PDB file of C-alpha atoms in Angstrom:
ATOM      1  CA  UNK A   1      50.796 105.926 131.282  1.00  0.00           C
ATOM      2  CA  UNK A   2      53.839 106.349 128.442  1.00  0.00           C
ATOM      3  CA  UNK A   3      56.280 104.852 130.947  1.00  0.00           C
ATOM      4  CA  UNK A   4      54.151 101.766 131.330  1.00  0.00           C
ATOM      5  CA  UNK A   5      53.346 101.202 127.461  1.00  0.00           C
ATOM      6  CA  UNK A   6      57.398 101.700 127.182  1.00  0.00           C
ATOM      7  CA  UNK A   7      58.046  99.070 129.611  1.00  0.00           C
ATOM      8  CA  UNK A   8      55.601  96.640 128.704  1.00  0.00           C
ATOM      9  CA  UNK A   9      56.734  96.716 124.743  1.00  0.00           C
ATOM     10  CA  UNK A  10      60.337  96.573 125.985  1.00  0.00           C
ATOM     11  CA  UNK A  11      59.397  93.162 127.665  1.00  0.00           C
ATOM     12  CA  UNK A  12      57.979  92.093 125.306  1.00  0.00           C
ATOM     13  CA  UNK A  13      60.320  92.801 122.790  1.00  0.00           C
ATOM     14  CA  UNK A  14      63.335  91.084 124.976  1.00  0.00           C
ATOM     15  CA  UNK A  15      61.101  87.887 125.854  1.00  0.00           C
ATOM     16  CA  UNK A  16      60.439  87.236 122.072  1.00  0.00           C
ATOM     17  CA  UNK A  17      64.148  88.312 120.463  1.00  0.00           C
ATOM     18  CA  UNK A  18      65.323  85.058 121.776  1.00  0.00           C
ATOM     19  CA  UNK A  19      62.994  82.799 120.318  1.00  0.00           C
ATOM     20  CA  UNK A  20      62.874  84.197 117.038  1.00  0.00           C
ATOM     21  CA  UNK A  21      66.582  83.867 117.125  1.00  0.00           C
ATOM     22  CA  UNK A  22      66.695  80.305 118.107  1.00  0.00           C
ATOM     23  CA  UNK A  23      64.071  79.820 115.163  1.00  0.00           C
ATOM     24  CA  UNK A  24      66.501  80.744 112.614  1.00  0.00           C
ATOM     25  CA  UNK A  25      68.471  78.320 110.704  1.00  0.00           C
ATOM     26  CA  UNK A  26      72.304  79.651 110.113  1.00  0.00           C
ATOM     27  CA  UNK A  27      73.832  76.844 108.800  1.00  0.00           C
ATOM     28  CA  UNK A  28      76.421  76.751 111.493  1.00  0.00           C
ATOM     29  CA  UNK A  29      77.710  73.389 111.708  1.00  0.00           C
ATOM     30  CA  UNK A  30      79.838  71.754 114.331  1.00  0.00           C
ATOM     31  CA  UNK A  31      82.968  73.734 115.168  1.00  0.00           C
ATOM     32  CA  UNK A  32      85.040  70.901 114.773  1.00  0.00           C
ATOM     33  CA  UNK A  33      83.832  70.534 110.978  1.00  0.00           C
ATOM     34  CA  UNK A  34      84.482  74.257 110.502  1.00  0.00           C
ATOM     35  CA  UNK A  35      88.232  73.554 111.906  1.00  0.00           C
ATOM     36  CA  UNK A  36      88.808  70.802 109.831  1.00  0.00           C
ATOM     37  CA  UNK A  37      86.854  72.492 106.761  1.00  0.00           C
ATOM     38  CA  UNK A  38      89.389  75.335 107.690  1.00  0.00           C
ATOM     39  CA  UNK A  39      92.482  73.306 107.548  1.00  0.00           C
ATOM     40  CA  UNK A  40      91.569  71.804 103.942  1.00  0.00           C
ATOM     41  CA  UNK A  41      90.978  74.932 102.790  1.00  0.00           C
ATOM     42  CA  UNK A  42      94.330  75.920 103.852  1.00  0.00           C
ATOM     43  CA  UNK A  43      95.313  73.010 101.926  1.00  0.00           C
ATOM     44  CA  UNK A  44      95.563  70.364 104.389  1.00  0.00           C
ATOM     45  CA  UNK A  45      93.263  67.531 103.497  1.00  0.00           C
ATOM     46  CA  UNK A  46      92.570  66.273 107.119  1.00  0.00           C
ATOM     47  CA  UNK A  47      92.108  62.292 106.889  1.00  0.00           C
ATOM     48  CA  UNK A  48      88.771  61.140 108.661  1.00  0.00           C
ATOM     49  CA  UNK A  49      88.833  60.355 112.199  1.00  0.00           C
ATOM     50  CA  UNK A  50      92.448  62.109 112.028  1.00  0.00           C
ATOM     51  CA  UNK A  51      92.098  65.649 113.761  1.00  0.00           C
ATOM     52  CA  UNK A  52      95.348  65.263 115.320  1.00  0.00           C
ATOM     53  CA  UNK A  53      97.328  65.428 112.595  1.00  0.00           C
ATOM     54  CA  UNK A  54      99.736  68.761 112.427  1.00  0.00           C
ATOM     55  CA  UNK A  55      97.969  70.683 109.805  1.00  0.00           C
ATOM     56  CA  UNK A  56      94.741  70.146 111.385  1.00  0.00           C
ATOM     57  CA  UNK A  57      95.931  71.378 114.735  1.00  0.00           C
ATOM     58  CA  UNK A  58      97.789  74.438 113.153  1.00  0.00           C
ATOM     59  CA  UNK A  59      94.612  75.403 110.958  1.00  0.00           C
ATOM     60  CA  UNK A  60      92.705  75.115 114.350  1.00  0.00           C
ATOM     61  CA  UNK A  61      95.382  76.983 115.889  1.00  0.00           C
ATOM     62  CA  UNK A  62      95.417  80.270 113.252  1.00  0.00           C
ATOM     63  CA  UNK A  63      91.163  80.345 113.657  1.00  0.00           C
ATOM     64  CA  UNK A  64      91.347  80.759 117.109  1.00  0.00           C
ATOM     65  CA  UNK A  65      93.867  83.248 117.423  1.00  0.00           C
ATOM     66  CA  UNK A  66      92.278  85.232 114.458  1.00  0.00           C
ATOM     67  CA  UNK A  67      89.368  84.865 116.307  1.00  0.00           C
ATOM     68  CA  UNK A  68      90.669  86.471 119.446  1.00  0.00           C
ATOM     69  CA  UNK A  69      92.482  89.521 117.790  1.00  0.00           C
ATOM     70  CA  UNK A  70      88.991  90.518 115.755  1.00  0.00           C
ATOM     71  CA  UNK A  71      87.207  89.948 118.897  1.00  0.00           C
ATOM     72  CA  UNK A  72      90.143  92.665 120.601  1.00  0.00           C
ATOM     73  CA  UNK A  73      89.915  95.191 117.869  1.00  0.00           C
ATOM     74  CA  UNK A  74      86.145  95.295 118.150  1.00  0.00           C
ATOM     75  CA  UNK A  75      86.256  95.769 121.586  1.00  0.00           C
ATOM     76  CA  UNK A  76      89.593  98.574 121.309  1.00  0.00           C
ATOM     77  CA  UNK A  77      86.711 100.292 118.887  1.00  0.00           C
ATOM     78  CA  UNK A  78      83.524  99.893 120.834  1.00  0.00           C
ATOM     79  CA  UNK A  79      86.061 101.121 123.766  1.00  0.00           C
ATOM     80  CA  UNK A  80      86.971 104.153 122.213  1.00  0.00           C
ATOM     81  CA  UNK A  81      83.786 105.249 120.705  1.00  0.00           C
ATOM     82  CA  UNK A  82      82.353 104.718 123.813  1.00  0.00           C
ATOM     83  CA  UNK A  83      85.289 107.209 125.204  1.00  0.00           C
ATOM     84  CA  UNK A  84      84.598 109.594 122.369  1.00  0.00           C
ATOM     85  CA  UNK A  85      81.122 109.955 123.327  1.00  0.00           C
ATOM     86  CA  UNK A  86      81.520 110.247 126.751  1.00  0.00           C
ATOM     87  CA  UNK A  87      84.117 112.649 126.844  1.00  0.00           C
ATOM     88  CA  UNK A  88      81.838 116.134 127.204  1.00  0.00           C
ATOM     89  CA  UNK A  89      83.680 118.246 125.000  1.00  0.00           C
ATOM     90  CA  UNK A  90      87.518 117.277 126.882  1.00  0.00           C
ATOM     91  CA  UNK A  91      89.553 117.203 123.965  1.00  0.00           C
ATOM     92  CA  UNK A  92      92.649 115.402 125.546  1.00  0.00           C
ATOM     93  CA  UNK A  93      90.004 112.591 126.240  1.00  0.00           C
ATOM     94  CA  UNK A  94      88.882 112.865 122.703  1.00  0.00           C
ATOM     95  CA  UNK A  95      92.329 112.888 120.785  1.00  0.00           C
ATOM     96  CA  UNK A  96      93.304 109.985 122.988  1.00  0.00           C
ATOM     97  CA  UNK A  97      90.063 108.191 121.610  1.00  0.00           C
ATOM     98  CA  UNK A  98      90.630 108.994 118.280  1.00  0.00           C
ATOM     99  CA  UNK A  99      94.296 107.789 118.542  1.00  0.00           C
ATOM    100  CA  UNK A 100      92.715 104.379 119.705  1.00  0.00           C
ATOM    101  CA  UNK A 101      90.302 103.648 117.129  1.00  0.00           C
ATOM    102  CA  UNK A 102      93.083 104.743 114.111  1.00  0.00           C
ATOM    103  CA  UNK A 103      95.352 102.038 115.722  1.00  0.00           C
ATOM    104  CA  UNK A 104      93.015  99.190 116.354  1.00  0.00           C
ATOM    105  CA  UNK A 105      91.713  99.804 112.414  1.00  0.00           C
ATOM    106  CA  UNK A 106      95.673  99.600 111.814  1.00  0.00           C
ATOM    107  CA  UNK A 107      96.611  96.847 113.683  1.00  0.00           C
ATOM    108  CA  UNK A 108      93.215  94.855 112.648  1.00  0.00           C
ATOM    109  CA  UNK A 109      94.946  95.466 108.770  1.00  0.00           C
ATOM    110  CA  UNK A 110      98.226  94.384 109.539  1.00  0.00           C
ATOM    111  CA  UNK A 111      96.885  91.187 110.968  1.00  0.00           C
ATOM    112  CA  UNK A 112      94.451  90.547 108.072  1.00  0.00           C
ATOM    113  CA  UNK A 113      97.062  91.276 105.410  1.00  0.00           C
ATOM    114  CA  UNK A 114      99.810  88.909 107.632  1.00  0.00           C
ATOM    115  CA  UNK A 115      97.144  86.352 107.258  1.00  0.00           C
ATOM    116  CA  UNK A 116      96.531  86.995 103.420  1.00  0.00           C
ATOM    117  CA  UNK A 117     100.654  86.720 102.726  1.00  0.00           C
ATOM    118  CA  UNK A 118     100.492  84.073 104.693  1.00  0.00           C
ATOM    119  CA  UNK A 119      97.998  82.053 103.098  1.00  0.00           C
ATOM    120  CA  UNK A 120      99.497  83.336  99.415  1.00  0.00           C
ATOM    121  CA  UNK A 121     102.697  81.742  99.972  1.00  0.00           C
ATOM    122  CA  UNK A 122     101.389  78.666 101.827  1.00  0.00           C
ATOM    123  CA  UNK A 123      99.454  78.490  98.885  1.00  0.00           C
ATOM    124  CA  UNK A 124     101.877  78.904  96.601  1.00  0.00           C
ATOM    125  CA  UNK A 125     104.465  76.031  98.505  1.00  0.00           C
ATOM    126  CA  UNK A 126     101.743  73.547  98.413  1.00  0.00           C
ATOM    127  CA  UNK A 127     101.240  73.819  94.825  1.00  0.00           C
ATOM    128  CA  UNK A 128     104.276  73.928  93.398  1.00  0.00           C
ATOM    129  CA  UNK A 129     105.920  72.061  96.023  1.00  0.00           C
ATOM    130  CA  UNK A 130     103.739  69.478  96.883  1.00  0.00           C
ATOM    131  CA  UNK A 131     101.513  68.945  93.920  1.00  0.00           C
ATOM    132  CA  UNK A 132     104.040  69.368  91.115  1.00  0.00           C
ATOM    133  CA  UNK A 133     106.705  67.187  92.629  1.00  0.00           C
ATOM    134  CA  UNK A 134     108.071  65.305  89.565  1.00  0.00           C
ATOM    135  CA  UNK A 135     107.655  61.993  90.281  1.00  0.00           C
ATOM    136  CA  UNK A 136     110.222  59.076  89.240  1.00  0.00           C
TER     137      UNK A 136
END
């Protein structure tokens, strides 16, 4: 009887969650407008209807690469956590999983620091060279 109640509850939960998730207004807009916003926040202001400009394309590529890297590091951490939990006391497997988690976190930190340095340099160049360029 308990299994039947558990299965019915699980079925209702599985059916109800997608409906409630569909009703949530996340405020997420069209990806192309998000990419344009990302490019303009990087210091490149795209003109209306001109999405083929080089700064917009560069902003889109950077956003795509960072998204893939985030997914890659998350998969590495989840896979290593699963390997660690299913090691069954094998110290060699636990050591490999811990090492992989450490390397994934270090790799993610390196990517984020590199992005921060790139953003800082880009902002400094835009502000000092493009905006403050003396006119004759």
